[in-house]
PDB file of C-alpha atoms in Angstrom:
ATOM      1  CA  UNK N   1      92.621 137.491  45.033  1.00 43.00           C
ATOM      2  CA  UNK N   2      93.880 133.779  45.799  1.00 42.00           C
ATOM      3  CA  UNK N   3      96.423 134.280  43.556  1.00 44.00           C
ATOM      4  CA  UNK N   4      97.856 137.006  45.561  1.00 44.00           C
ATOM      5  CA  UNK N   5      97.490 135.160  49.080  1.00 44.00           C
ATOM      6  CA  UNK N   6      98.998 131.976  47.146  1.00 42.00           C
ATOM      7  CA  UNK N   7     101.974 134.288  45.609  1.00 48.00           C
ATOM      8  CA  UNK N   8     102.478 135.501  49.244  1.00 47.00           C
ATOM      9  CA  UNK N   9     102.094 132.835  50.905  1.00 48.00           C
ATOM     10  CA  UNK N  10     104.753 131.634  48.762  1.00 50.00           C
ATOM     11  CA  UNK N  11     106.831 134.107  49.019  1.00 55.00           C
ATOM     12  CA  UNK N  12     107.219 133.831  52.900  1.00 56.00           C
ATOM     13  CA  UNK N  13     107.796 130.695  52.705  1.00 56.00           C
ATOM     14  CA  UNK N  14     110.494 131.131  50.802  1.00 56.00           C
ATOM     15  CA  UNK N  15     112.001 133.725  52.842  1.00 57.00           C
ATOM     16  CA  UNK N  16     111.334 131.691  55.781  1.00 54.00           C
ATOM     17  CA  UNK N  17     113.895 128.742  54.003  1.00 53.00           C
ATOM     18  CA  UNK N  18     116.304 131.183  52.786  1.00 55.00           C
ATOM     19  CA  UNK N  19     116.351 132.639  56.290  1.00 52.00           C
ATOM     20  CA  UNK N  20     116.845 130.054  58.506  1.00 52.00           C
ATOM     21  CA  UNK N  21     119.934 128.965  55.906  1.00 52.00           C
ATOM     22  CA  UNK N  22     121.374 132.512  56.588  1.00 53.00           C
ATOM     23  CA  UNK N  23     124.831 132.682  58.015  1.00 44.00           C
ATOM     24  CA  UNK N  24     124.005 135.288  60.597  1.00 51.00           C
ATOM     25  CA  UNK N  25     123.745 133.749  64.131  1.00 52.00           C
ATOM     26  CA  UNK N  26     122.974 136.766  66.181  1.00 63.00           C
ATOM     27  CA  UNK N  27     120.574 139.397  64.947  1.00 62.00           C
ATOM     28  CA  UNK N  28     121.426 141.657  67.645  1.00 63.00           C
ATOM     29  CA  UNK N  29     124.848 142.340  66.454  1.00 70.00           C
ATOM     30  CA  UNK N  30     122.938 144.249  63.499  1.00 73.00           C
ATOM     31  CA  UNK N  31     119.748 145.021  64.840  1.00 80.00           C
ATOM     32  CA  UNK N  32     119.970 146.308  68.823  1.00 83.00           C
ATOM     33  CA  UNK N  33     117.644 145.087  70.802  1.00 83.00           C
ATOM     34  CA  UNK N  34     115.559 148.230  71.076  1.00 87.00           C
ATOM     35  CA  UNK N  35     115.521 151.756  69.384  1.00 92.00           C
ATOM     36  CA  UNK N  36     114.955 152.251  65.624  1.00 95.00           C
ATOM     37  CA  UNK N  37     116.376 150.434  62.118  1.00 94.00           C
ATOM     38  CA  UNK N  38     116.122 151.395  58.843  1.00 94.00           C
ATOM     39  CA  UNK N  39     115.933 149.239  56.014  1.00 95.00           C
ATOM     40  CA  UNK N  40     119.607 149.032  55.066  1.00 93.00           C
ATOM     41  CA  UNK N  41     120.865 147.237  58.380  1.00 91.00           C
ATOM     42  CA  UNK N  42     117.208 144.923  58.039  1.00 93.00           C
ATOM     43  CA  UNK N  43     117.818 143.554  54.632  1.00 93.00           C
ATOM     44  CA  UNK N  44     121.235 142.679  56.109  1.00 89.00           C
ATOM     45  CA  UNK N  45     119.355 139.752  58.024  1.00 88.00           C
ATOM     46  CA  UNK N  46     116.050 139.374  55.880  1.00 89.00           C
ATOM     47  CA  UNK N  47     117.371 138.253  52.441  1.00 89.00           C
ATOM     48  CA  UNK N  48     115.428 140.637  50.215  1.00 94.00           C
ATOM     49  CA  UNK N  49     115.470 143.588  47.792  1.00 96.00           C
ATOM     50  CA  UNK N  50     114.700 146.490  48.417  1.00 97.00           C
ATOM     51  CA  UNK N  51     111.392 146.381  46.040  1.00 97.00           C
ATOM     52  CA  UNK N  52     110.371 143.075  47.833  1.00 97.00           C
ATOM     53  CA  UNK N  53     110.419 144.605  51.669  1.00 97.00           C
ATOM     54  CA  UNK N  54     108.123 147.486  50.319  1.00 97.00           C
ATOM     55  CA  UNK N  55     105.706 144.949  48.304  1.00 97.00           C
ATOM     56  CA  UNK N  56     105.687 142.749  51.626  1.00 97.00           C
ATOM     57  CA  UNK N  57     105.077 146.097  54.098  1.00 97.00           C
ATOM     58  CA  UNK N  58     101.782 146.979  51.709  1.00 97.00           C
ATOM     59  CA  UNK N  59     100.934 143.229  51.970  1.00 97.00           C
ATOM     60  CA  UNK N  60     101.150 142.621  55.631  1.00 96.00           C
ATOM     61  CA  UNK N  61     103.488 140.210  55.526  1.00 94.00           C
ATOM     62  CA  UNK N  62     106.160 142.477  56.839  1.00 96.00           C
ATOM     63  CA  UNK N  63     106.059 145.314  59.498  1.00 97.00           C
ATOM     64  CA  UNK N  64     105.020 149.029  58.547  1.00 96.00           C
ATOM     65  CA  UNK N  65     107.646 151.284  59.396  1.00 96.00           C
ATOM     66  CA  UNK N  66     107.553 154.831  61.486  1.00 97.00           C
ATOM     67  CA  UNK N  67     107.383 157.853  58.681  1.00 96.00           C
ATOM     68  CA  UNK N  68     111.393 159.629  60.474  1.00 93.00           C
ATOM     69  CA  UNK N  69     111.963 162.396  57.585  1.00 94.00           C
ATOM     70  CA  UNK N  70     110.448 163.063  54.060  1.00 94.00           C
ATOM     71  CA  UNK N  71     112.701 159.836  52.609  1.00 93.00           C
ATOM     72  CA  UNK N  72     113.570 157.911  55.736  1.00 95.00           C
ATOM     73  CA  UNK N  73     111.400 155.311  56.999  1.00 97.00           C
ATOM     74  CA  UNK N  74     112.319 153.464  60.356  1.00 97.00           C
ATOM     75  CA  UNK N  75     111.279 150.257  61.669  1.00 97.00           C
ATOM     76  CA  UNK N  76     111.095 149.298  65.751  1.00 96.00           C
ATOM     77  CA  UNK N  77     113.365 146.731  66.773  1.00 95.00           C
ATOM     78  CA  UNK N  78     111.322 144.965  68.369  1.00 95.00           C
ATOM     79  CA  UNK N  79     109.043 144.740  65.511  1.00 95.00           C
ATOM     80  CA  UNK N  80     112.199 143.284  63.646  1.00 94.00           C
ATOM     81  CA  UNK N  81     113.379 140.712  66.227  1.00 91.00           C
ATOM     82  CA  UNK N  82     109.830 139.407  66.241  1.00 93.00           C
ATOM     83  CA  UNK N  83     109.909 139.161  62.412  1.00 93.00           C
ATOM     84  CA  UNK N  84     112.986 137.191  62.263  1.00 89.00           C
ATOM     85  CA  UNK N  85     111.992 134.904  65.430  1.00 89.00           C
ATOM     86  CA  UNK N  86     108.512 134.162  63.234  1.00 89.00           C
ATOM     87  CA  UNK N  87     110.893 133.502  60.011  1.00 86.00           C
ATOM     88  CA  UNK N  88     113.449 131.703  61.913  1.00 84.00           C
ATOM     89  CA  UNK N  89     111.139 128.945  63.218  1.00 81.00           C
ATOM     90  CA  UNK N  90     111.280 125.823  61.235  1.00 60.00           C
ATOM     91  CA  UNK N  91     107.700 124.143  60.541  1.00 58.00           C
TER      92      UNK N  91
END
């Protein structure tokens, strides 16, 4: 179990670093301000795969999306500016 919480801590953190070192200076010209996203136009700001966006939804460390369809998951934008203001901040 500490493992895990070590290996996600770590993880964030390192999303966190690559984040803040991302070349994108306005979110909102991906991501609107309100409405829904899916995961293609997130991972444009969050640099992640795929595979590590789901493993960080079932961990927490990420938001869990809105069930849209039988194979389209959406996310709030709000949910997502929040994530990235959290990620952006520099500690």
């Amino acid at each position: 179990m500490k493992s895990t919480i070590v290996k996600s801590c770590t993880k964030a953190s390192s999303v966190k670093r690559e984040f803040h070192n991302s070349p994108l200076a306005d979110p909102y010209a991906v991501v609107p301000a309100t409405g829904f996203v899916r995961i293609d136009q997130i991972l444009k700001l969050i640099p992640v795969s795929k595979n590590t966006w789901w493993t960080g939804v079932r961990e927490g460390i990420y938001p869990t999306g809105i069930k849209w369809g039988h194979r389209t998951t959406v996310w709030k934008a709000e949910d997502i500016h929040q994530l990235i203001s959290e990620l952006s901040e520099v500690k």
